[in-house]
Amino acid sequence: MQAYNKSELENYFLAEEAKKLYQKKFLSKEQLQKISSQLMQLKSNSNIFFRIGFFLLGNFLFSSVISAFAVILLQIVSDEYQIIFFLYAILAYIGLEVLVRMKFFRHGLDDAFLLSAQLSFLIGIGILTEAVLPVLVTMLVLGVFFAIRFINTISAIMAFIGLVGIFFNLIVEHDFMPKFYLSFVGLILAISVYFFVSHLNKNQNFYTYFKTLDTIRVASLLLGYLSMNYLVVRELSESLMNLTITNTSDVPLAFVFYGLTFLIPLLCFYLGIQWKDKLVLYTGLATLAFGFYSIGHYYYFFPIEYVMVISGILLFGLAFLIIQQLKNKTEGVTFQPDRDSDDSLLFNAQAVLSLANANTPALTQSNPMEFGGGGFSGGGAGEKF
Amino acid sequence: MEKPHFSEILIQKLHQKEFLNDEDLEKITIYQKKGIFSLRSELLLMIYFSIILFTSGIGVIVYNNIDSIGHLAILSANFILMLVCFYFSFKKAKGYSNDEVLFENPLHDYLVLTGSLLACIFLGYINFQYQIFDDSYAYVSLISALLCFAVAYYFDNRIVLSIAITSLAAFIGISITPKSIFQNEVYSNLQLTYSGLVLGIGLLVWMEYSLINKIKIHFHFVYTTFALHLLGVCIIAGLLSEQWYVFIPILLGFVYYFYRFSYRVLATSIFAFMLLYGYFGINVLGGKILSFIDFGPFYELLIMVSPFYVVASIYLFIRLVKQFNAKKNASVQ
């Protein structure tokens, strides 16, 4: 089923691990060079910039190829335009297989063709059937197939979206069960996917898929959170069940959703630290931020600038307390740098961040037009974290 | 939940293949037993965001209350807080040196950052209230920039350095935010494009000078990243403008300089963005030239040929990246 040679894949992962060991200063430069010269067999880009660049180039190539084809094909098959997307999908798939034969793996070019093949096929199905459900089913099936065959994370995410979409579509459009259960179905789905994936993660033979499975794990956590988030539940019930919410009424079981909006992120925090799993920890952070946003969306406490100042102080205090707690620990959870961490890199990243949202006070002042009216509120809008 | 750790499996395999000797393996196992889970970067980033949130909130509050009675109180609070920040920063600082000087506690870097941001707010406010430079905010930006440069060099703080550079850009009149690029602010005004070029080249000259004289060598990344994007955007804007032919030699010089520079410091991000701007620029140029030739009947031919052009450029890029990676791998320190 896998498109790649097993030993070549193993070599790829071993070489990557050796690089990590080198960064952690366990291996000398000579050892690393020896390992990578003996193992490197797949063409891949571990650098994200290069991978994105080649992904764009790959898309560029594919679109230029299909426009060249379209020039010829449209004259022949102008009546049966439905099949043209299937032709594109086949073309992209052939391109993908050729790239795989040429040993491209996680390179960017192969990602472009992989995604194009899937998307073209989905568009083709959509045009052919003019219904949503078949598209979602195809999304799931194709996604699983591509994820397994090409060890690709994006396909796995598409399969996951397809799976969620099927349930959503069945309940909303086809009245499979009362719409009220939608959020609970989402939660159950998320939990079952999470434990299924964790179960797969225990099998050593699947080690090539661990990165993909990790991403699906985070996706299912996010799904679980979103299906219980107050904002999402309220907006969905307003639009799907035609509920009107006033000051006195609220969504059914509102207290559950209020509670879980904050309890799930805290649980993620706890588990992330317990399992020493940064992905779960980051999910906790992201969902917590979204939780505050959801409540702030419906309830007005202070003007935004006071919220910013207060949350800044609270965030600082929290981080400071944690740092004080962890400062002198040398094992387990700690504030000490890890063997591969690099403060210089972190400062560079923050400097670039400051460049990117250069909406610092110094710049807001440079625009005199904004001071006149009383309705000025855009000064800090660039820094919504 | 215990799962077999991905890297443990791979390390075992590396050991089986005798890439790792027993001694290495033992060292690694001892390290892994400690179960180190470092939250350093995450916590420092949290501090960074908290400071950005706090100071931008303060900035908005100061301006919203400019005509009210409470503004003096807020402003004095701002000023006192700034003084406190700088007082402790000076107390803990080890003094200026051309080399990298780090605080013992990384939190002090953020104290410096807070102080500088509050100082910028303060400067802007005084100018607004007392009209020192009439209504011109350019000079306030310049003074903020000078102050931030001084702070950045004295306390060796890259984040303040990047604020200094953006303030300097604001003095010239360009606000280099992703927003302004999307809103075509740089594109619409040729004057700004030229000033952007001057600023970018000026920064590069200063960086080269500092590299030769070994003044804060580690600042080079901030300077080049800023100059690279500023010059890249300005050159593309220039190529799209009326005077596009002026920018052809500048584009070539840009590509040549950053190509050499990325090899010198082996910075992958600089190399990648150099390729991006260079390729984009060349394509814009190609489009310009094609637009002068009346293609009429040849359009289909052009479309048929375009895949070959893309394949050729992909081939070229793969070669370039391979060369760069080989060089980088050969000289990992």
XYZ file of C-alpha atoms in Angstrom:
718
model
C 0.000 0.000 0.000
C 2.795 2.427 0.836
C 4.195 4.150 -2.206
C 7.680 4.344 -0.768
C 10.298 1.705 -0.272
C 10.338 0.651 3.358
C 14.053 0.843 3.947
C 14.329 4.200 2.211
C 11.623 5.568 4.444
C 13.384 4.192 7.465
C 16.596 5.808 6.317
C 14.824 9.116 5.942
C 13.469 9.016 9.481
C 16.787 7.836 10.876
C 18.605 10.696 9.206
C 16.070 13.147 10.606
C 16.524 11.712 14.087
C 20.285 11.931 13.729
C 19.906 15.630 12.929
C 17.886 16.080 16.098
C 20.515 14.248 18.133
C 23.140 16.496 16.623
C 21.147 19.575 17.638
C 20.985 18.178 21.151
C 24.766 17.840 21.003
C 24.828 14.065 21.430
C 26.490 13.531 18.074
C 29.566 15.152 16.694
C 29.608 16.815 13.310
C 31.607 13.957 11.783
C 29.128 11.384 13.045
C 26.213 13.334 11.595
C 27.930 13.694 8.243
C 28.753 10.018 8.184
C 25.166 9.087 8.956
C 23.594 11.438 6.454
C 25.997 10.498 3.679
C 25.152 6.832 4.173
C 21.437 7.200 4.701
C 20.088 10.051 2.615
C 18.027 8.601 -0.162
C 14.751 10.485 -0.390
C 14.559 14.001 -1.729
C 12.863 16.072 0.909
C 12.886 19.563 2.335
C 13.021 19.675 6.066
C 13.052 23.457 5.914
C 9.528 24.848 5.915
C 10.355 27.837 3.647
C 11.727 25.631 0.932
C 8.819 23.234 1.260
C 6.255 26.020 0.918
C 8.195 27.508 -1.976
C 8.256 24.240 -3.851
C 4.611 23.686 -2.992
C 3.791 26.981 -4.721
C 5.985 26.099 -7.680
C 4.298 22.714 -7.918
C 0.896 24.355 -8.011
C 2.186 26.759 -10.613
C 3.393 23.824 -12.696
C 0.149 21.922 -12.353
C -1.985 24.903 -13.298
C 0.185 25.668 -16.303
C -0.081 22.032 -17.391
C -3.847 21.959 -17.052
C -4.247 25.250 -18.869
C -2.152 23.817 -21.682
C -4.421 20.783 -21.652
C -7.517 22.925 -21.479
C -6.522 24.683 -24.693
C -6.701 21.368 -26.514
C -9.337 19.584 -24.484
C -11.984 22.273 -24.329
C -12.276 22.154 -28.108
C -12.907 18.401 -27.982
C -15.032 17.868 -24.907
C -16.857 21.143 -24.603
C -20.167 19.307 -24.093
C -18.989 17.026 -21.343
C -17.307 19.480 -19.088
C -18.087 17.250 -16.088
C -15.319 14.835 -16.877
C -12.622 17.442 -17.289
C -11.928 17.629 -13.555
C -11.535 13.859 -13.385
C -8.984 14.170 -16.174
C -7.153 16.790 -14.128
C -7.250 14.509 -11.098
C -5.790 11.631 -13.101
C -3.144 13.945 -14.493
C -2.178 15.145 -11.028
C -2.125 11.595 -9.730
C 0.168 10.470 -12.550
C 2.400 13.439 -11.806
C 2.417 12.457 -8.140
C 3.361 8.852 -8.864
C 6.143 10.030 -11.147
C 7.453 12.302 -8.398
C 7.300 9.430 -5.930
C 9.262 7.227 -8.332
C 11.802 10.029 -8.449
C 11.949 9.691 -4.642
C 10.370 12.989 -3.687
C 9.055 12.836 -0.134
C 7.804 15.788 1.915
C 9.468 18.009 -0.613
C 6.703 20.445 -1.496
C 6.347 19.452 -5.142
C 4.737 16.156 -4.191
C 2.464 17.954 -1.726
C 1.226 20.216 -4.505
C 0.336 17.349 -6.821
C -1.198 15.338 -4.017
C -3.479 18.153 -2.992
C -4.372 18.988 -6.600
C -5.289 15.382 -7.316
C -7.621 15.238 -4.339
C -9.203 18.634 -4.906
C -9.772 18.077 -8.632
C -11.412 14.741 -7.941
C -13.641 16.280 -5.276
C -14.690 19.101 -7.584
C -15.416 16.502 -10.265
C -17.632 14.528 -7.875
C -19.338 17.719 -6.801
C -20.177 18.708 -10.369
C -21.288 15.199 -11.240
C -23.630 14.571 -8.304
C -24.515 18.123 -7.279
C -24.822 16.999 -3.662
C -22.688 17.515 -0.607
C -22.777 14.075 0.964
C -21.002 12.179 -1.860
C -18.267 14.822 -1.852
C -17.731 14.347 1.875
C -17.663 10.565 1.565
C -15.120 10.828 -1.264
C -13.123 13.256 0.843
C -12.917 10.695 3.632
C -12.074 7.744 1.385
C -9.538 9.597 -0.748
C -8.024 11.252 2.294
C -7.469 7.936 4.052
C -6.062 6.389 0.880
C -3.615 9.237 0.205
C -2.655 9.547 3.851
C -1.745 5.868 4.030
C -0.129 5.565 0.638
C 1.879 8.773 0.682
C 2.202 9.279 4.454
C 0.737 12.717 4.140
C -0.642 14.844 6.928
C -2.774 17.201 4.851
C -4.692 14.267 3.369
C -5.264 12.894 6.820
C -6.722 16.222 7.907
C -8.956 16.257 4.832
C -10.152 12.755 5.700
C -10.928 13.962 9.211
C -12.855 16.949 7.893
C -14.736 14.590 5.588
C -15.660 12.339 8.488
C -16.907 15.228 10.601
C -18.710 16.675 7.611
C -20.575 13.409 6.997
C -22.031 13.434 10.496
C -22.797 17.129 10.340
C -24.477 16.759 6.978
C -26.497 13.714 8.037
C -27.856 15.499 11.070
C -28.425 18.934 9.598
C -29.637 18.112 6.102
C -30.992 14.606 6.398
C -32.523 14.811 9.885
C -30.728 11.718 11.043
C -31.382 12.753 14.640
C -32.538 15.922 16.432
C -30.196 18.808 15.747
C -29.829 19.424 19.417
C -27.557 16.375 19.693
C -25.143 17.768 17.122
C -22.637 19.078 19.631
C -22.683 15.863 21.647
C -22.159 13.803 18.503
C -19.181 16.061 17.783
C -17.761 15.435 21.236
C -18.243 11.657 21.026
C -16.684 11.620 17.555
C -13.717 13.633 18.811
C -13.177 11.335 21.788
C -13.429 8.169 19.716
C -11.052 9.474 17.038
C -8.648 10.605 19.736
C -8.509 7.220 21.412
C -8.431 5.349 18.116
C -5.446 7.423 17.026
C -3.732 7.032 20.384
C -4.262 3.295 20.048
C -2.616 3.296 16.604
C 0.183 5.364 18.071
C 1.074 2.495 20.379
C 1.962 0.204 17.522
C 5.650 0.491 16.723
C 5.168 -0.731 13.170
C 3.299 2.460 12.370
C 6.149 4.703 13.416
C 6.298 6.357 10.007
C 2.795 7.664 10.605
C 3.398 9.083 14.052
C 3.621 12.680 12.885
C 0.409 12.344 10.895
C -1.365 10.671 13.787
C -0.230 13.417 16.140
C -1.820 16.027 13.893
C -5.080 14.092 13.819
C -4.923 13.888 17.592
C -4.757 17.685 17.829
C -7.502 18.030 15.224
C -9.789 15.788 17.255
C -9.020 17.769 20.410
C -9.969 20.943 18.589
C -13.159 19.349 17.305
C -14.051 18.198 20.805
C -13.492 21.688 22.116
C -15.356 23.474 19.348
C -18.379 21.211 19.685
C -18.626 22.223 23.339
C -17.645 25.875 22.987
C -20.385 28.282 24.010
C -19.926 30.613 21.053
C -20.051 27.814 18.490
C -23.016 26.099 20.129
C -24.974 29.324 20.414
C -24.313 30.482 16.881
C -25.110 27.052 15.459
C -28.315 26.678 17.441
C -29.404 30.145 16.383
C -28.849 29.403 12.729
C -29.859 25.733 12.618
C -32.634 25.437 15.160
C -33.970 28.972 14.740
C -33.576 29.694 18.414
C -33.795 33.319 19.411
C -31.776 34.096 22.463
C -32.747 37.028 24.639
C -31.568 38.273 27.968
C -33.712 35.823 29.857
C -33.388 32.721 27.714
C -30.284 30.827 26.708
C -29.364 27.723 24.755
C -30.498 24.480 26.419
C -27.969 23.148 28.913
C -26.114 26.451 28.703
C -24.276 25.867 31.965
C -22.631 22.755 30.517
C -21.271 24.735 27.598
C -20.191 27.646 29.779
C -18.290 25.276 32.006
C -16.696 23.219 29.269
C -15.592 26.347 27.379
C -12.995 26.759 30.132
C -12.700 23.272 31.578
C -11.542 21.585 28.378
C -8.595 23.984 27.852
C -7.577 23.549 31.480
C -7.793 19.799 31.056
C -5.597 20.097 27.948
C -3.075 22.098 29.979
C -3.042 19.522 32.705
C -2.756 16.562 30.360
C -0.182 18.314 28.187
C 2.091 18.754 31.185
C 1.291 15.317 32.569
C 2.071 13.599 29.283
C 4.881 16.027 28.413
C 3.140 16.610 25.146
C 3.630 20.066 23.671
C 0.931 19.624 21.045
C -1.738 19.079 23.683
C -0.343 22.001 25.652
C -0.537 24.346 22.663
C -4.066 23.163 21.967
C -4.901 24.108 25.530
C -3.456 27.590 25.020
C -5.250 28.166 21.735
C -8.578 26.924 23.024
C -8.289 28.950 26.207
C -7.729 32.115 24.171
C -10.733 31.246 22.035
C -12.763 30.584 25.178
C -12.095 34.091 26.469
C -12.939 35.477 23.064
C -16.256 33.568 23.035
C -17.379 34.969 26.347
C -16.152 38.450 25.447
C -18.220 38.200 22.275
C -21.485 38.171 24.222
C -20.717 40.020 27.408
C -19.341 43.512 27.587
C -17.168 44.126 30.625
C -14.740 46.928 29.854
C -13.584 48.801 26.770
C -11.086 46.779 24.774
C -8.041 48.786 25.877
C -8.696 48.042 29.548
C -9.164 44.382 28.696
C -5.783 44.496 26.964
C -4.026 46.116 29.906
C -5.616 43.824 32.476
C -5.060 40.651 30.480
C -1.483 41.754 29.830
C -0.876 42.136 33.557
C -2.584 38.829 34.360
C -0.684 36.974 31.660
C 2.581 38.459 32.868
C 1.815 37.563 36.453
C 0.920 34.006 35.517
C 4.039 33.504 33.413
C 6.185 35.097 36.117
C 4.770 32.822 38.816
C 5.320 29.728 36.693
C 8.881 30.808 35.931
C 9.593 31.322 39.638
C 8.224 27.849 40.339
C 10.235 26.155 37.643
C 13.419 28.185 37.771
C 15.580 25.827 39.748
C 14.254 22.494 38.614
C 16.661 20.469 36.519
C 14.440 17.481 35.798
C 10.940 17.054 34.458
C 8.987 20.226 33.727
C 11.453 23.079 33.858
C 12.381 26.608 32.843
C 15.971 25.580 32.152
C 16.837 25.469 28.468
C 16.702 22.034 26.892
C 19.795 20.724 25.174
C 18.570 21.899 21.789
C 16.904 25.164 22.749
C 18.462 28.351 21.541
C 17.680 31.696 23.130
C 19.221 33.516 20.212
C 16.704 31.899 17.882
C 13.878 32.902 20.183
C 15.017 36.542 20.304
C 15.303 36.581 16.531
C 11.789 35.183 16.255
C 10.407 37.828 18.571
C 12.273 40.565 16.734
C 10.761 39.385 13.461
C 7.358 39.266 15.141
C 7.830 42.881 16.171
C 8.736 43.750 12.603
C 5.710 41.945 11.273
C 3.154 43.675 13.436
C 4.929 46.953 13.570
C 1.797 48.566 14.903
C 3.789 49.630 17.921
C 2.779 52.829 19.657
C 5.565 54.612 17.809
C 3.800 53.943 14.571
C 0.269 54.669 15.679
C 1.427 58.115 16.600
C 2.713 58.761 13.157
C -0.803 58.980 11.841
C -2.293 62.267 13.024
C -5.600 61.665 11.295
C -6.777 59.237 13.914
C -6.803 61.537 16.905
C -9.559 63.949 16.098
C -12.756 62.067 16.774
C -13.827 60.362 19.920
C -14.374 57.074 18.195
C -10.737 56.211 17.969
C -10.215 52.607 18.805
C -7.980 51.165 16.147
C -4.636 51.765 17.772
C -4.031 48.332 19.115
C -6.074 46.404 16.651
C -3.008 44.818 15.138
C -2.169 42.956 18.288
C -5.037 40.649 18.924
C -3.353 37.572 20.215
C -0.778 7.187 28.820
C 2.548 5.704 27.861
C 3.265 5.447 24.189
C 6.468 4.131 22.710
C 8.308 7.283 21.957
C 8.950 7.974 18.320
C 12.538 9.017 18.804
C 13.281 6.118 21.134
C 12.385 3.648 18.406
C 14.575 5.504 15.941
C 17.462 5.768 18.365
C 17.305 2.011 18.922
C 17.433 1.529 15.166
C 20.362 3.898 14.813
C 22.110 1.890 17.469
C 21.359 -1.399 15.724
C 22.863 -0.049 12.541
C 25.934 0.915 14.535
C 25.692 4.596 13.814
C 25.547 5.151 17.548
C 28.046 3.503 19.846
C 27.172 2.248 23.289
C 28.607 5.293 24.976
C 26.399 7.693 23.000
C 23.372 5.539 23.648
C 24.027 5.551 27.358
C 24.352 9.328 27.434
C 21.077 9.650 25.568
C 19.263 7.255 27.898
C 20.463 9.119 30.963
C 19.223 12.351 29.424
C 15.876 10.850 28.502
C 15.379 9.450 32.001
C 15.422 12.988 33.335
C 12.278 13.603 31.324
C 13.159 17.207 30.632
C 10.178 19.165 29.407
C 11.429 22.673 28.912
C 8.804 25.381 28.839
C 11.378 28.140 28.480
C 10.463 29.378 25.002
C 6.752 29.142 25.697
C 6.981 31.120 28.931
C 9.219 33.783 27.420
C 6.835 34.142 24.503
C 3.980 34.487 26.973
C 5.878 37.320 28.680
C 6.460 38.944 25.309
C 2.784 38.842 24.379
C 1.733 40.090 27.794
C 3.998 43.122 27.389
C 2.746 43.856 23.896
C -0.852 43.614 25.128
C -0.155 45.806 28.143
C 1.687 48.567 26.311
C -0.719 48.735 23.389
C -3.572 48.957 25.877
C -1.787 51.780 27.693
C -1.171 53.526 24.391
C -4.846 53.477 23.510
C -5.886 54.606 26.994
C -3.500 57.574 26.878
C -4.869 58.771 23.558
C -8.483 58.191 24.454
C -8.111 60.320 27.550
C -6.159 63.100 25.929
C -8.809 65.754 26.583
C -9.975 64.518 29.956
C -8.835 65.407 33.440
C -7.360 62.004 34.221
C -4.792 62.127 31.476
C -2.104 63.687 33.629
C -2.443 60.888 36.144
C -2.237 58.224 33.471
C 0.688 59.933 31.868
C 2.626 60.308 35.075
C 1.936 56.665 35.830
C 3.304 55.856 32.389
C 6.382 57.995 33.019
C 7.059 56.552 36.452
C 6.628 53.005 35.209
C 9.080 53.766 32.398
C 11.600 55.157 34.879
C 11.211 52.090 37.088
C 11.801 49.790 34.115
C 14.928 51.639 33.049
C 16.191 51.973 36.622
C 16.162 48.231 37.140
C 17.492 47.599 33.659
C 20.489 49.865 34.288
C 21.033 48.304 37.668
C 21.171 44.804 36.267
C 22.966 45.623 33.020
C 26.601 44.714 32.640
C 27.403 47.778 30.580
C 28.028 48.218 26.898
C 30.274 45.946 24.933
C 30.689 45.238 21.256
C 30.121 41.571 21.923
C 26.901 39.923 22.942
C 25.970 40.771 26.535
C 23.171 38.798 28.102
C 21.292 39.520 31.279
C 21.585 36.784 33.819
C 17.847 36.565 34.005
C 16.171 36.641 30.583
C 13.222 38.493 32.123
C 15.267 41.680 32.253
C 15.275 41.808 28.481
C 11.542 42.232 28.670
C 11.904 44.961 31.266
C 13.969 46.873 28.720
C 11.308 46.238 26.096
C 8.539 47.561 28.337
C 10.548 50.654 29.168
C 11.213 51.427 25.505
C 7.600 50.971 24.468
C 6.387 53.200 27.300
C 8.988 55.793 26.335
C 7.684 55.798 22.767
C 4.139 56.360 24.025
C 5.362 59.153 26.272
C 7.263 60.925 23.497
C 4.301 60.770 21.164
C 2.022 62.186 23.795
C 4.224 65.136 24.733
C 4.546 66.104 21.141
C 0.810 65.972 20.673
C 0.079 67.981 23.793
C 2.759 70.645 23.544
C 3.202 70.776 19.771
C 6.988 70.684 19.987
C 7.392 69.744 16.345
C 4.173 71.328 15.135
C 1.993 68.570 13.851
C 4.747 66.570 12.316
C 4.857 63.124 13.744
C 7.857 62.258 11.635
C 10.266 63.813 14.116
C 8.701 61.965 17.017
C 9.288 58.760 15.113
C 12.868 59.800 14.514
C 13.465 60.552 18.185
C 11.783 57.282 19.186
C 14.009 55.514 16.702
C 17.171 57.124 18.065
C 16.168 56.332 21.623
C 15.358 52.735 20.734
C 18.642 52.336 18.848
C 20.525 53.565 21.890
C 18.606 51.261 24.207
C 18.938 48.315 21.836
C 22.710 48.699 21.550
C 23.305 49.415 25.225
C 21.184 46.564 26.554
C 21.793 44.276 23.603
C 18.116 43.817 22.846
C 17.051 42.643 19.412
C 13.343 43.242 19.960
C 13.938 46.915 20.743
C 16.238 47.064 17.732
C 13.415 45.976 15.468
C 11.161 48.637 16.998
C 13.896 51.179 16.313
C 14.107 50.134 12.676
C 10.352 50.309 12.171
C 10.250 53.757 13.793
C 12.971 54.870 11.422
C 10.883 53.575 8.541
C 7.909 55.473 9.938
C 10.037 58.625 9.947
C 10.582 58.180 6.235
C 6.907 57.525 5.817
C 6.663 53.856 5.114
C 4.805 51.685 7.495
C 5.964 48.230 6.777
C 3.222 46.104 8.120
C 1.672 43.209 6.261
C -1.465 45.335 6.181
C 0.162 48.221 4.338
C 1.689 45.860 1.825
C -1.685 44.344 1.085
C -3.225 47.771 0.787
C -0.621 48.662 -1.819
C 0.683 51.614 0.112
C 4.209 51.008 -1.073
C 3.120 50.347 -4.612
C 1.096 53.479 -5.070
C 3.840 55.968 -4.420
C 7.104 55.933 -6.326
C 8.628 58.460 -3.931
C 8.129 55.993 -1.093
C 9.608 53.216 -3.171
C 12.816 55.178 -3.622
C 13.009 56.129 0.043
C 12.460 52.494 0.914
C 15.387 51.563 -1.304
C 17.576 54.170 0.365
C 16.625 52.986 3.849
C 17.173 49.329 2.949
C 20.569 49.961 1.412
C 21.514 52.246 4.298
C 20.709 49.508 6.799
C 22.760 47.024 4.812
C 25.727 49.407 4.679
C 25.570 49.924 8.447
C 25.301 46.169 8.953
C 28.343 45.510 6.763
C 30.245 48.183 8.676
C 29.289 46.562 11.993
C 30.260 43.144 10.712
C 33.696 44.378 9.690
C 34.245 46.219 12.972
C 32.587 43.462 15.024
C 29.960 45.688 16.607
C 27.111 43.492 17.870
C 27.534 40.908 15.134
C 24.467 38.977 16.233
C 22.235 41.909 15.226
C 22.822 41.122 11.572
C 19.793 38.843 11.335
C 17.341 41.608 12.262
C 18.943 44.077 9.845
C 19.071 41.691 6.900
C 15.573 40.351 7.430
C 14.173 43.854 7.459
C 16.293 45.051 4.532
C 15.520 41.938 2.505
C 11.768 42.364 2.754
C 11.829 46.125 2.378
C 14.052 46.005 -0.700
C 12.164 43.048 -2.135
C 8.796 44.771 -1.875
C 10.194 48.068 -3.189
C 11.832 46.413 -6.181
C 8.659 44.559 -7.123
C 6.726 47.812 -6.726
C 9.285 49.575 -8.873
C 9.119 46.938 -11.591
C 5.366 47.381 -11.747
C 5.655 51.153 -12.042
C 6.318 53.437 -14.994
C 10.053 53.600 -14.459
C 10.468 49.817 -14.387
C 13.702 49.776 -16.399
C 15.503 51.607 -13.566
C 14.852 48.657 -11.288
C 16.369 45.935 -13.475
C 19.957 46.546 -12.328
C 18.705 46.989 -8.749
C 16.973 43.616 -8.927
C 20.135 41.971 -10.204
C 22.207 43.616 -7.499
C 19.668 42.578 -4.872
C 19.729 38.931 -5.934
C 23.512 38.884 -6.178
C 24.064 40.533 -2.811
C 21.638 38.368 -0.854
C 22.802 35.225 -2.629
C 26.339 35.900 -1.463
C 25.179 36.993 1.959
C 23.038 33.925 2.597
C 26.052 31.768 1.774
C 28.162 33.837 4.108
C 25.968 33.387 7.159
C 24.206 30.241 5.890
C 20.781 31.601 6.719
C 18.105 29.514 5.073
C 15.305 32.034 5.472
C 17.301 34.746 3.711
C 18.169 32.387 0.882
C 14.553 31.283 0.484
C 13.115 34.800 0.414
C 15.863 35.995 -1.924
C 14.772 33.279 -4.354
C 11.129 34.221 -3.887
C 11.586 37.942 -4.575
C 14.067 37.253 -7.346
C 11.790 34.798 -9.139
C 8.783 37.018 -8.691
C 10.714 40.016 -10.000
C 11.955 38.150 -13.047
C 8.449 36.963 -13.840
C 7.077 40.487 -13.533
C 9.831 41.625 -15.859
C 9.028 38.824 -18.305
C 5.385 39.852 -18.251
C 6.370 43.459 -18.972
C 8.432 42.442 -21.953
C 5.738 40.138 -23.293
C 3.218 42.935 -23.025
C 5.268 44.982 -25.505
C 5.134 42.284 -28.121
C 1.859 41.794 -29.876
C 1.200 38.124 -29.308
C -2.295 37.845 -30.710
C -2.145 34.523 -32.527
C 0.626 33.069 -30.411
C -1.267 33.005 -27.125
C -2.073 29.325 -27.411
C 1.533 28.570 -28.162
C 2.565 30.554 -25.111
C 0.230 28.541 -22.905
C 1.549 25.308 -24.377
C 5.134 26.340 -23.716
C 4.577 27.602 -20.166
C 4.789 24.160 -18.457
C 8.287 23.747 -19.863
C 9.276 27.100 -18.452
C 7.969 26.102 -15.027
C 9.691 22.720 -15.176
C 12.936 24.435 -16.085
C 12.620 26.858 -13.193
C 11.795 24.032 -10.772
C 14.876 22.184 -11.973
C 16.954 25.301 -11.404
C 15.540 25.821 -7.915
C 16.164 22.219 -6.936
C 19.762 22.610 -8.024
C 20.175 25.873 -6.109
C 18.607 24.528 -2.922
C 20.667 21.363 -3.130
C 23.857 23.362 -3.487
C 22.912 25.576 -0.580
C 22.007 22.652 1.664
C 25.198 20.839 0.781
C 27.206 23.893 1.731
C 25.226 24.316 4.913
C 25.565 20.677 5.939
C 29.261 20.688 5.189
C 29.927 23.562 7.534
C 27.636 22.883 10.466
C 29.528 24.074 13.443
